[in-house]
Short mmCIF file of C-alpha atoms in Angstrom, two decimals:
data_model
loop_
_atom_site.label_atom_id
_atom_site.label_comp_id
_atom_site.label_asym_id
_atom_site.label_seq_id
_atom_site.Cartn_x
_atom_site.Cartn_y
_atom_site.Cartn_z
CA UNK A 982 62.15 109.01 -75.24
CA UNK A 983 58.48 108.07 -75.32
CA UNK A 984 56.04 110.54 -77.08
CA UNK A 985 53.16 112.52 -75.44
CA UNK A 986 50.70 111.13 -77.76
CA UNK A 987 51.47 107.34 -76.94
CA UNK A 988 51.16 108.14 -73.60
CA UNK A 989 47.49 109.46 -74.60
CA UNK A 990 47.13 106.52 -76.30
CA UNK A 991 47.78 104.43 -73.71
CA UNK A 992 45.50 106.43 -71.43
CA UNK A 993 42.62 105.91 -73.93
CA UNK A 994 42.88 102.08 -73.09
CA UNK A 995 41.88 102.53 -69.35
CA UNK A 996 39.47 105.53 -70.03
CA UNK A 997 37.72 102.95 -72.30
CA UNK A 998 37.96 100.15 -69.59
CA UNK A 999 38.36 101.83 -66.57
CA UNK A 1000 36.61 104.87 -66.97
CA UNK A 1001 33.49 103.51 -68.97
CA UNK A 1002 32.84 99.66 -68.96
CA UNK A 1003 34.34 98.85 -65.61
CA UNK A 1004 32.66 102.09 -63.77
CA UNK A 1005 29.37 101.56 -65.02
CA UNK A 1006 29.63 98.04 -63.43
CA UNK A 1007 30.89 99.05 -60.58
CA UNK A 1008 28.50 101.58 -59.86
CA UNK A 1009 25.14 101.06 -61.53
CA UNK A 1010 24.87 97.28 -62.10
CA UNK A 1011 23.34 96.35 -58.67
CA UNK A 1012 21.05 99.24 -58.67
CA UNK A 1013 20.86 98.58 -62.26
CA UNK A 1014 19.97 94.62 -61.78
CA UNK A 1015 17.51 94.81 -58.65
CA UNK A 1016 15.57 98.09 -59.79
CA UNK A 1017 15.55 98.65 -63.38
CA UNK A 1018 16.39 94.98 -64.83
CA UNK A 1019 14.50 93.07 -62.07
CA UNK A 1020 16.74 90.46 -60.44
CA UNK A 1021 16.50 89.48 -56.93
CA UNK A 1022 18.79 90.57 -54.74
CA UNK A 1023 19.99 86.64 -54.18
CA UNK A 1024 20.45 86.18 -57.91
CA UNK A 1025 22.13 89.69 -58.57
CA UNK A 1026 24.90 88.34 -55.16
CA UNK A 1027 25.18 84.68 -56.74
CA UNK A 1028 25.55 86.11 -60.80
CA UNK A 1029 28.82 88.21 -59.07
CA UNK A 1030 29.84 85.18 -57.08
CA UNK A 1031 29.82 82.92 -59.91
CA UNK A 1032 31.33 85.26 -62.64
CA UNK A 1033 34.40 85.61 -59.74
CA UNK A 1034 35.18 81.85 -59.97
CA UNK A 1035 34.98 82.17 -64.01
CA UNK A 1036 37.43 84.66 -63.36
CA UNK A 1037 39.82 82.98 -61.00
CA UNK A 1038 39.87 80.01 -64.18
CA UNK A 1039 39.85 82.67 -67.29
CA UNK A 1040 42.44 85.69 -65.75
CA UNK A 1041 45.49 83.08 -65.44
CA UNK A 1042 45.00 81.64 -68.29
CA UNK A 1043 44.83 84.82 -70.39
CA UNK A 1044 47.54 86.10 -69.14
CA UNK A 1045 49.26 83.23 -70.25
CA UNK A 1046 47.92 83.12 -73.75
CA UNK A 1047 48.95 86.65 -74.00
CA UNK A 1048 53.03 86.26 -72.95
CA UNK A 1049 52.78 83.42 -75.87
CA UNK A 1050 51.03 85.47 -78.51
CA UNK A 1051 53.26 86.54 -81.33
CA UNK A 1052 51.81 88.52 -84.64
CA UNK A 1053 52.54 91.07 -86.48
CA UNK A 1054 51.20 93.65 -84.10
CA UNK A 1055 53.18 92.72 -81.33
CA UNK A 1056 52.66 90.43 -78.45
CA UNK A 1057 49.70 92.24 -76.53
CA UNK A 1058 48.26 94.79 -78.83
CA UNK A 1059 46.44 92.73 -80.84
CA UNK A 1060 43.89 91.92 -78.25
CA UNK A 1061 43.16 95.19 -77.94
CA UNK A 1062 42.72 95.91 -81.83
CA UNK A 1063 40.15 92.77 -82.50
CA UNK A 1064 39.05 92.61 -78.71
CA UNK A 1065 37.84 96.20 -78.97
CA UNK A 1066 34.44 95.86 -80.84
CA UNK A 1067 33.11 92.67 -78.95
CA UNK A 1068 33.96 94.39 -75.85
CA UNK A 1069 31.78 97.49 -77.26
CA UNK A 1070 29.15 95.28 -78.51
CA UNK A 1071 28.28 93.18 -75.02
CA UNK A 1072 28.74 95.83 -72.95
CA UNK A 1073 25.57 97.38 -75.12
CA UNK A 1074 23.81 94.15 -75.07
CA UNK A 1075 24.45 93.73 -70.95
CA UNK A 1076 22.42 96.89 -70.23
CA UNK A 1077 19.33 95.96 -72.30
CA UNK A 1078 16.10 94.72 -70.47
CA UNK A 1079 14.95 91.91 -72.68
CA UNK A 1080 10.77 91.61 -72.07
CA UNK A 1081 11.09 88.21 -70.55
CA UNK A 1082 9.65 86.48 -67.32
CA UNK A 1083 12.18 85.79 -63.89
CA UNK A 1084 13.40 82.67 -65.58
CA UNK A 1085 14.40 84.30 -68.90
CA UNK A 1086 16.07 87.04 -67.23
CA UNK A 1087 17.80 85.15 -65.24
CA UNK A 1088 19.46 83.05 -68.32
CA UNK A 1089 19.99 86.31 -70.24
CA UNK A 1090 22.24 88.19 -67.41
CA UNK A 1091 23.84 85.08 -66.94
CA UNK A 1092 25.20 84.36 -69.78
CA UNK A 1093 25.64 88.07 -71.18
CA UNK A 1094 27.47 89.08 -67.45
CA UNK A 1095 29.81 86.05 -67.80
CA UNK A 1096 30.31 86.53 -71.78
CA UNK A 1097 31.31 90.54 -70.82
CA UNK A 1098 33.75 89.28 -67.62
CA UNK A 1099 35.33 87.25 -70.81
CA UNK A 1100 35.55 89.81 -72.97
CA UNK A 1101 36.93 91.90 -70.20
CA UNK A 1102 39.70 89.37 -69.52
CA UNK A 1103 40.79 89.24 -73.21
CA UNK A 1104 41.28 93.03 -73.39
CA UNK A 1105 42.09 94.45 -70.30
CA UNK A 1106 44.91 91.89 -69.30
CA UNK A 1107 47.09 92.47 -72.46
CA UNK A 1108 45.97 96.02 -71.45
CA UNK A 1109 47.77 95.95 -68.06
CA UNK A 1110 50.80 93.71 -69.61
CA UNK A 1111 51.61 96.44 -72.38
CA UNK A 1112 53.47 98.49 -69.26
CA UNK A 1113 56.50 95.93 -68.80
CA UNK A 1114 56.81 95.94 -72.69
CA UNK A 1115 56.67 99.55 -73.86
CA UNK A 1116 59.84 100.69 -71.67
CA UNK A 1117 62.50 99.75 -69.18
CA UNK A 1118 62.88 102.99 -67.69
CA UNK A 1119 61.24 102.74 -64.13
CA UNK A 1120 60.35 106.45 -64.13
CA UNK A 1121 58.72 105.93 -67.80
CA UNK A 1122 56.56 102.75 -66.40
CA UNK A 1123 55.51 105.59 -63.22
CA UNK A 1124 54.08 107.68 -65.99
CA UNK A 1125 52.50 105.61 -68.38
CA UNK A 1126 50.85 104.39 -64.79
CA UNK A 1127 49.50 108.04 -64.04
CA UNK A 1128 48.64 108.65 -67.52
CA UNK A 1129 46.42 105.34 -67.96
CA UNK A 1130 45.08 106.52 -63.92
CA UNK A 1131 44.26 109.73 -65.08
CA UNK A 1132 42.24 109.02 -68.23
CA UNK A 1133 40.27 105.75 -66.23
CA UNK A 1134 39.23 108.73 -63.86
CA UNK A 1135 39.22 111.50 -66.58
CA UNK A 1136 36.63 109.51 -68.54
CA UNK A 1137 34.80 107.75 -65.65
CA UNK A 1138 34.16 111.86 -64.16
CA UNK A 1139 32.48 112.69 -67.83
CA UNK A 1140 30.70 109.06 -67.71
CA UNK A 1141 28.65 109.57 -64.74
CA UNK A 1142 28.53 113.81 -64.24
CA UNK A 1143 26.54 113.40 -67.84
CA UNK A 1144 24.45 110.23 -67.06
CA UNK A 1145 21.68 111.69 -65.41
CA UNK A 1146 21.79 114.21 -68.31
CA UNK A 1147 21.62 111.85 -70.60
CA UNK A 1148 19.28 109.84 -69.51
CA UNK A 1149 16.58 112.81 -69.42
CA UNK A 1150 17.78 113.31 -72.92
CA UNK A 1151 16.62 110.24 -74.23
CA UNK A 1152 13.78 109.87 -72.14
CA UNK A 1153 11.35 106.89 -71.77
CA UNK A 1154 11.22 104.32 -69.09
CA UNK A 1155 14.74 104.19 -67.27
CA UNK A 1156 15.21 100.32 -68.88
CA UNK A 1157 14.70 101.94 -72.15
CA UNK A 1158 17.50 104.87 -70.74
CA UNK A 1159 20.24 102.16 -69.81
CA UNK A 1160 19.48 100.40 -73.40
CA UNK A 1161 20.20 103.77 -75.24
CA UNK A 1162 23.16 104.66 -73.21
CA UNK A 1163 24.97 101.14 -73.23
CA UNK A 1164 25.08 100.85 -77.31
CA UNK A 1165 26.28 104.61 -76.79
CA UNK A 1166 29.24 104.10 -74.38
CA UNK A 1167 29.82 100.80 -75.76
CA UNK A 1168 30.31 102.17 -79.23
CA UNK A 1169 32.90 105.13 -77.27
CA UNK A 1170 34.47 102.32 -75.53
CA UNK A 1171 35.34 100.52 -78.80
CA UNK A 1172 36.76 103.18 -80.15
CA UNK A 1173 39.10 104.37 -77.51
CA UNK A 1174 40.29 100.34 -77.08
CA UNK A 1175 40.85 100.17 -81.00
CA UNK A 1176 43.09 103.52 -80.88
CA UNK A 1177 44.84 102.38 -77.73
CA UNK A 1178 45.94 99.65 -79.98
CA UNK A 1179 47.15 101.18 -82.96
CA UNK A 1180 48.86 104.23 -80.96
CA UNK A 1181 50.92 102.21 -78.45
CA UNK A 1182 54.79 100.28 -78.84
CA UNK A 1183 56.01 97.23 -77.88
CA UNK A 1184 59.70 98.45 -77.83
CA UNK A 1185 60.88 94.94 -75.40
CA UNK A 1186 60.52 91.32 -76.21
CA UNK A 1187 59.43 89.63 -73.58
CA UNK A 1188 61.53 86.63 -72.77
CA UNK A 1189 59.45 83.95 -73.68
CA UNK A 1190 58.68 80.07 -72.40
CA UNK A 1191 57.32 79.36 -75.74
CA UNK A 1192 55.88 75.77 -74.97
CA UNK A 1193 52.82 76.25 -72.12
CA UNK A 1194 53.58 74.78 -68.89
CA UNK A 1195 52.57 74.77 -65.40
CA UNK A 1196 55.83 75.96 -63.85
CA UNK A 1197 54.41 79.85 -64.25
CA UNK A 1198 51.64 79.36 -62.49
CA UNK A 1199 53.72 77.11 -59.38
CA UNK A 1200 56.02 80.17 -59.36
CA UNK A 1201 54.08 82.94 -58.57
CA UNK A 1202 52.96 80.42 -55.59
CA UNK A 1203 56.64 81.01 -54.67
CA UNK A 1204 56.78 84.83 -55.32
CA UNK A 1205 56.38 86.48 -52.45
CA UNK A 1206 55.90 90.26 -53.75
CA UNK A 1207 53.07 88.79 -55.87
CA UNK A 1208 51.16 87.45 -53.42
CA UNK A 1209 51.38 90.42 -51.28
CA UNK A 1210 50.41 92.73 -54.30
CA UNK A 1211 47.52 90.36 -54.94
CA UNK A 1212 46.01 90.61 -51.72
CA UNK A 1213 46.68 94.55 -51.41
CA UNK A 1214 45.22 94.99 -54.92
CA UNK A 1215 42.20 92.50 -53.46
CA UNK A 1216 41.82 95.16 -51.07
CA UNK A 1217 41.89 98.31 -52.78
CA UNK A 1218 39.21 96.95 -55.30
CA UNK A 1219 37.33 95.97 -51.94
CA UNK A 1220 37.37 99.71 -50.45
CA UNK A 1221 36.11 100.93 -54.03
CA UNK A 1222 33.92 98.28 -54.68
CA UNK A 1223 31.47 98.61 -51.30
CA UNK A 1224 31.24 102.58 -51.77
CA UNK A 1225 30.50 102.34 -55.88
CA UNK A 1226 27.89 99.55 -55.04
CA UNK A 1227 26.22 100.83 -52.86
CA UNK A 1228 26.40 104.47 -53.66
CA UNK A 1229 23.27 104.29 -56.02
CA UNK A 1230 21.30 102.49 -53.21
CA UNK A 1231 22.46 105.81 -50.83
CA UNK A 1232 21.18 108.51 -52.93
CA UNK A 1233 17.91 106.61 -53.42
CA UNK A 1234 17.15 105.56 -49.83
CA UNK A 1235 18.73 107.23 -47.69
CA UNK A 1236 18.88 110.94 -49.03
CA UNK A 1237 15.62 110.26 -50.93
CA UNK A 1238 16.97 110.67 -54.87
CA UNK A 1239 18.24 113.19 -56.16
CA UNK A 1240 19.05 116.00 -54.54
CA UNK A 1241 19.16 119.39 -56.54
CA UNK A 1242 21.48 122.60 -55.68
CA UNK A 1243 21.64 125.60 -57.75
CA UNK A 1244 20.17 123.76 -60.82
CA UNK A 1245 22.90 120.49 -60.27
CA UNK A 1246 21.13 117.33 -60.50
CA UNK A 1247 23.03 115.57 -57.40
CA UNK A 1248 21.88 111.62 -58.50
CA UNK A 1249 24.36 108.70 -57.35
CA UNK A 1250 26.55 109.07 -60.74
CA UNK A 1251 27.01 112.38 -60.07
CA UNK A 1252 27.73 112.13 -56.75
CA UNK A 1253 30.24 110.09 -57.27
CA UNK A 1254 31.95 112.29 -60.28
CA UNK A 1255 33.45 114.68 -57.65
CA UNK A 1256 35.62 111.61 -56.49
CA UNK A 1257 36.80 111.12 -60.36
CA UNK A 1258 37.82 114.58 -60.79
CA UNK A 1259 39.77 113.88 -57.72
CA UNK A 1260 41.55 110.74 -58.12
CA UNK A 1261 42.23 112.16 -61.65
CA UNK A 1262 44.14 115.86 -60.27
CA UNK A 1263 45.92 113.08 -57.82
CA UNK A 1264 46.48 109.83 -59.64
CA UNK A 1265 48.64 112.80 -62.28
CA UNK A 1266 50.42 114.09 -59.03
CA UNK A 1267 51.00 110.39 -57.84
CA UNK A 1268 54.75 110.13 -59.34
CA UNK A 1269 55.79 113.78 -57.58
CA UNK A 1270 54.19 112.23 -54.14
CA UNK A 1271 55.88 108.84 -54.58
CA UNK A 1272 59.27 111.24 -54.79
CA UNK A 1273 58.56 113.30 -51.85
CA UNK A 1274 57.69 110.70 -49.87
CA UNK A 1275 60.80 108.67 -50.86
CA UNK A 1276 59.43 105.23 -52.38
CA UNK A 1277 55.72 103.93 -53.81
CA UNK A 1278 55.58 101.42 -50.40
CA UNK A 1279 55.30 104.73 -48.66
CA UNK A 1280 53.65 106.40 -50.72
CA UNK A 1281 50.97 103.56 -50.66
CA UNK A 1282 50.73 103.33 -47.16
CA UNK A 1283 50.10 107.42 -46.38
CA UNK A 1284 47.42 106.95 -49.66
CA UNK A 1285 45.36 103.91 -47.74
CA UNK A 1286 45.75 106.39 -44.10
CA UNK A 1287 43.91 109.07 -46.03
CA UNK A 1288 41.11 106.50 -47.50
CA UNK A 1289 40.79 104.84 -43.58
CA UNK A 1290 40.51 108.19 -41.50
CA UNK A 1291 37.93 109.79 -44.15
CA UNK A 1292 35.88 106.93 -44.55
CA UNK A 1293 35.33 106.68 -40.73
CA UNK A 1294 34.62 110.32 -41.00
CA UNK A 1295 31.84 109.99 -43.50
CA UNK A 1296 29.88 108.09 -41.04
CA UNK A 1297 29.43 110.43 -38.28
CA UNK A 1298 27.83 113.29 -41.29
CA UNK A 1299 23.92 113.13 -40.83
CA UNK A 1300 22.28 110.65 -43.24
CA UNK A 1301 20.34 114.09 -44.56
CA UNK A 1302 20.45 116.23 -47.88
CA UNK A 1303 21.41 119.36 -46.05
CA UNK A 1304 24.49 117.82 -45.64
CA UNK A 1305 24.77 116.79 -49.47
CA UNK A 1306 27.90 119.02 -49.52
CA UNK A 1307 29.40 118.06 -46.41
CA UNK A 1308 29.22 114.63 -47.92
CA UNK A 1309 30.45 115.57 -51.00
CA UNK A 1310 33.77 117.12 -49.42
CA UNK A 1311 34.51 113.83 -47.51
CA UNK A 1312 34.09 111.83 -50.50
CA UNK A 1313 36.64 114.37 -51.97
CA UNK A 1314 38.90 113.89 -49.33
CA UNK A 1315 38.68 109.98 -49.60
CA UNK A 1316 39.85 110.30 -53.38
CA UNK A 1317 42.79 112.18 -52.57
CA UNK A 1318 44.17 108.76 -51.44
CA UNK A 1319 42.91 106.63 -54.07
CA UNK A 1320 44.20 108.78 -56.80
CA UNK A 1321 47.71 108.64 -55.21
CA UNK A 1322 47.79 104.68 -54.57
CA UNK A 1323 45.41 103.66 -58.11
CA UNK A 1324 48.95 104.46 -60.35
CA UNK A 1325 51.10 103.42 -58.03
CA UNK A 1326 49.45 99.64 -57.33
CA UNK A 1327 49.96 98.99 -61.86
CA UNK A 1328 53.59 100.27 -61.61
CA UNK A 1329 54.24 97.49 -58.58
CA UNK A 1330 52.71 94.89 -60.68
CA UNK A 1331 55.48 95.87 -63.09
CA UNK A 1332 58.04 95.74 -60.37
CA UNK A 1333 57.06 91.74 -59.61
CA UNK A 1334 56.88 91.23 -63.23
CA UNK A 1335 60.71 92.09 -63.27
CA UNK A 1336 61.55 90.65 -60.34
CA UNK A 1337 60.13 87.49 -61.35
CA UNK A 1338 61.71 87.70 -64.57
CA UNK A 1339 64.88 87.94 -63.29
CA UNK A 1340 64.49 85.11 -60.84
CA UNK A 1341 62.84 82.59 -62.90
CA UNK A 1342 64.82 83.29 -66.51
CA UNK A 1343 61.51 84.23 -68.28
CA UNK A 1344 59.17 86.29 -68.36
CA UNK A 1345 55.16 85.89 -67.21
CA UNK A 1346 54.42 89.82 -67.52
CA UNK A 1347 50.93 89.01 -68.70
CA UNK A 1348 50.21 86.09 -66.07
CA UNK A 1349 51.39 88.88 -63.31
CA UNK A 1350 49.19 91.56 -64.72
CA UNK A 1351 46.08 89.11 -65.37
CA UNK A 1352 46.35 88.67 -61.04
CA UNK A 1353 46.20 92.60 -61.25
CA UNK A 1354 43.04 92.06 -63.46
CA UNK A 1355 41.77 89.71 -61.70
CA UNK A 1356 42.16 91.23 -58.07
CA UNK A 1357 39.97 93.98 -59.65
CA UNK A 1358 36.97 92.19 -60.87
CA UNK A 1359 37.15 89.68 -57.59
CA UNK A 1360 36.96 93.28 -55.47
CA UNK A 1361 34.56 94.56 -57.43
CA UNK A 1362 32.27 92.02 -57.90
CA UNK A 1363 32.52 90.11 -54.85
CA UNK A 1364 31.73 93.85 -52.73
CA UNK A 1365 28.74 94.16 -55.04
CA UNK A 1366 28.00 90.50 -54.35
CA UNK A 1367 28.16 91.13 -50.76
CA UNK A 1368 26.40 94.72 -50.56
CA UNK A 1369 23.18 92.47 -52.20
CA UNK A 1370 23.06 90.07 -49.38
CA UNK A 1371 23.65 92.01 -46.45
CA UNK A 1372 21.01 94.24 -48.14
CA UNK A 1373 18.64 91.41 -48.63
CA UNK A 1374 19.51 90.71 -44.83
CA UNK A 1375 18.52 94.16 -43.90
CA UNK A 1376 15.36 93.65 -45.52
CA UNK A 1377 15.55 95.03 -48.81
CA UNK A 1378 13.39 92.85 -51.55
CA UNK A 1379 13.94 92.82 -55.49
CA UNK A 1380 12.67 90.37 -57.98
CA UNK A 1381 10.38 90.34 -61.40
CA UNK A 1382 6.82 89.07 -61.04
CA UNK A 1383 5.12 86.83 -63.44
CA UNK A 1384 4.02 89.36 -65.91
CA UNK A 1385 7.60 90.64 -66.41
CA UNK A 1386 7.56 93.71 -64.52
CA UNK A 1387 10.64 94.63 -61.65
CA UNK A 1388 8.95 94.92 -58.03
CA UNK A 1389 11.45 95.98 -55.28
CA UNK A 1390 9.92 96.61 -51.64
CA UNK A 1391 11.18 97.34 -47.86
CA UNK A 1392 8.74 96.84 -45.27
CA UNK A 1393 7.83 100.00 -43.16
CA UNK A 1394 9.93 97.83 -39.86
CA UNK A 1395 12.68 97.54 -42.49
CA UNK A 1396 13.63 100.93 -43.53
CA UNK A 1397 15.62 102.04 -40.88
CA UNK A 1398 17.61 98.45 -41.10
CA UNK A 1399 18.29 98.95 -44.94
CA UNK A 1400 19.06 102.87 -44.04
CA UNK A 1401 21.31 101.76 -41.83
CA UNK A 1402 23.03 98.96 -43.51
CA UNK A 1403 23.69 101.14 -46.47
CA UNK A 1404 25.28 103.64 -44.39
CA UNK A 1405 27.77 101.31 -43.10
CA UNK A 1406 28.62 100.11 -46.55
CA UNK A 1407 29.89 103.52 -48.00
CA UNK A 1408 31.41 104.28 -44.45
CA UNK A 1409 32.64 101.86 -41.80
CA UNK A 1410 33.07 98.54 -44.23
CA UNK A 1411 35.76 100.70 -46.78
CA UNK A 1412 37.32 101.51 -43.24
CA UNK A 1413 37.95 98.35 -42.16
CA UNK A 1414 39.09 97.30 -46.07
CA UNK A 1415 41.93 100.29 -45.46
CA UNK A 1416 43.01 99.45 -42.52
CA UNK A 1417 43.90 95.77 -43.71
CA UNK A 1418 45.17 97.00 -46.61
CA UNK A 1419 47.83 99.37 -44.68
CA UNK A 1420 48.97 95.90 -43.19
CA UNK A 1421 49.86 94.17 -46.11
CA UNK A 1422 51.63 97.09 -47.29
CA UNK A 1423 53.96 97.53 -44.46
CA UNK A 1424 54.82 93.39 -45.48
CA UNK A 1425 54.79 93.79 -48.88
CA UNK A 1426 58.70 93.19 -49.43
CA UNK A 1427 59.65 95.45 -52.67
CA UNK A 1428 61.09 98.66 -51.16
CA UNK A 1429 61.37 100.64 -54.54
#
């Protein structure tokens, strides 16, 4: 029987990742990068691009390197024990605004973007690996799933409700804001990745190919389930992706910044927050859904139905703060069906981990799990790519001028475009991203 507190434990490892690292990413970075930092909206689109095919390269072959490791700590864990304080440290370094011109810039969120996606990789996919090691019991692997959903959303709700809080706490210009608050959570983030570490069990050995070869990487060309998963977890990361990028974008254009009721500072963090508290109440009640329903496949496909219908409602709600609430409940209602599907997409990935351990003769748990990594960072990043371009075709202009300081304008003929465009991209584009992802779903050929 696995204790409470390892399952905390455990949970700490996505609330680091998850809930602090990845969300701020998700959600601030291309605000964050044409606004604040001063990138153009073509560099901030190719950066995401390129750090996607340094990802496609890295993610396999960590995965690998992981199944292989052996050490006293155990197979995974020790990535997350010495991975935790570099992970902490660029994180800090990503959201400082060096004084340099558009050149300089450029080479320092370059290089610091790609060293964090590295980072990232080292950490997150022995993360995502621990589940097919810690227990055989599929019911076990269901919970450690909701646990590690719940404190992602659990920490990413306390990450951005306090952000705008904190930032008038520390005061200053808002480059000098990000600064303070990314050595801040990056320190947190450490810490939580360290104790994840040192508080979780590898309790099965992983059936090891102890001599690298290719044949892992030619089989999951064969397994069907895993290519299936891949492009539904492709998917999901999509839907999330467009409505975290361009959420910050919404609030600032479209509803004018922040909007203030009954004393709440309403900015785009905190908008977003009432969606964490969601997915975090659901992603706990995901296992008692996944029963009632009768099987995750199920499960999965009601979750991405709830995500398609409310996202097409959201765009029909007048693009005005009156309506801040009437937003805010849609976006509720969204979450309801990411917090069931987030668990149940990390306990599938252990499902075609066994299966293709038991039809290959060993095991590539953490080359599986790295494609579960990976799909997340390729969603992510290539939605936050794309939400830059089709900005920058909208008419929306970013970029640092030669003294060094960030200029961003829209011409007056523009605004409605960009208005428009950004509209879309929280509403109709996650729509579309369901709909597909329903389709892959019904295919997908695991029935558990």
């Amino acid at each position: 029987m696995v204790k409470f507190s390892e399952k905390i434990g455990y949970a700490l490892g996505d609330a680091a990742a998850g809930g602090i690292t990845w969300k701020v990413m998700s959600i601030a970075f291309p605000l964050f990068f044409t606004n604040i930092f001063g990138l153009s909206v073509a560099d901030t689109a190719t950066l995401m691009l390129l750090a996607r095919m340094f990802d496609v390269v890295t993610d396999p072959l960590m995965g690998s390197l992981a199944d292989r490791t052996q050490s006293r700590w155990g197979t995974y864990r020790p990535w997350l024990i010495f991975g935790a304080v570099p992970l902490g440290l660029v994180f800090a370094l990503l959201l400082y605004t060096p004084e340099l011109g558009p050149v300089g810039k450029r080479i320092y969120a370059y290089t610091l973007y790609l060293l964090m996606m590295a980072v990232y990789t080292a950490v997150n996919v022995p993360y995502g690996s621990l589940l097919g090691v810690m227990t055989a019991d599929d019911n076990e692997k269901n919970q450690f799933s909701s646990y590690r959903m719940v404190g992602a959303y659990a920490m990413g709700f306390i990450t951005l409700l306090s952000f705008p809080y904190l930032q008038k706490m520390v005061g200053g210009s808002e480059a000098h804001q990000y600064a303070v608050l990314g050595a801040a959570l990056g320190g947190v983030a450490a810490l939580m990745t360290l104790a994840c570490g040192l508080m979780t069990k590898e309790r099965l050995k992983p059936v090891r190919a102890e001599k690298f070869s290719l044949r892992p990487f030619a089989d999951l060309v064969k397994n069907k389930p895993w290519i299936y998963l891949t492009l539904i977890g492709i998917c999901s990361n999509f839907f999330n992706g467009f409505r975290y990028a361009v959420a910050g974008y919404m609030l600032t254009y479209c509803l004018g910044g922040e909007v203030t009721v009954s004393g709440l500072i309403i900015n785009y963090t905190v908008f977003m927050t009432f969606g964490e508290v969601t997915c975090m109440i659901f992603g706990g009640l995901s296992p008692k859904f996944t029963q009632i329903v009768g099987s995750k496949k199920k499960a999965f496909i009601w979750s991405a139905v709830i995500c398609a219908v409310t996202s097409v409602g959201y765009f029909f709600i007048p693009m005005d703060p009156a309506y801040i609430w009437l937003m805010v409940a849609m976006v509720i209602l969204t979450s309801v069906g990411i917090g069931f599907y987030s668990p149940l997409l990390w306990s599938m990935y252990a499902d075609v981990a066994d299966y293709a351990t038991e039809k290959n003769g060993t095991s590539s748990t953490g080359l599986i799990f790295s494609s579960g990594t990976m799909s997340q960072k390729f969603g992510s990043a290539i939605s936050g790519a794309l939400v830059a371009l089709l900005l920058g075709m909208a008419g929306f202009i970013s970029g640092t001028n030669a003294d060094g300081q960030t200029v961003v304008t829209i011409a007056a003929e523009n605004m409605d475009s960009v208005k428009n465009m950004i509209w879309m991209l929280f509403s109709i584009f996650p729509a579309i991203i369901a709909l597909l992802m329903i389709l892959l779903v019904v295919k997908y050929p695991i029935k558990k």
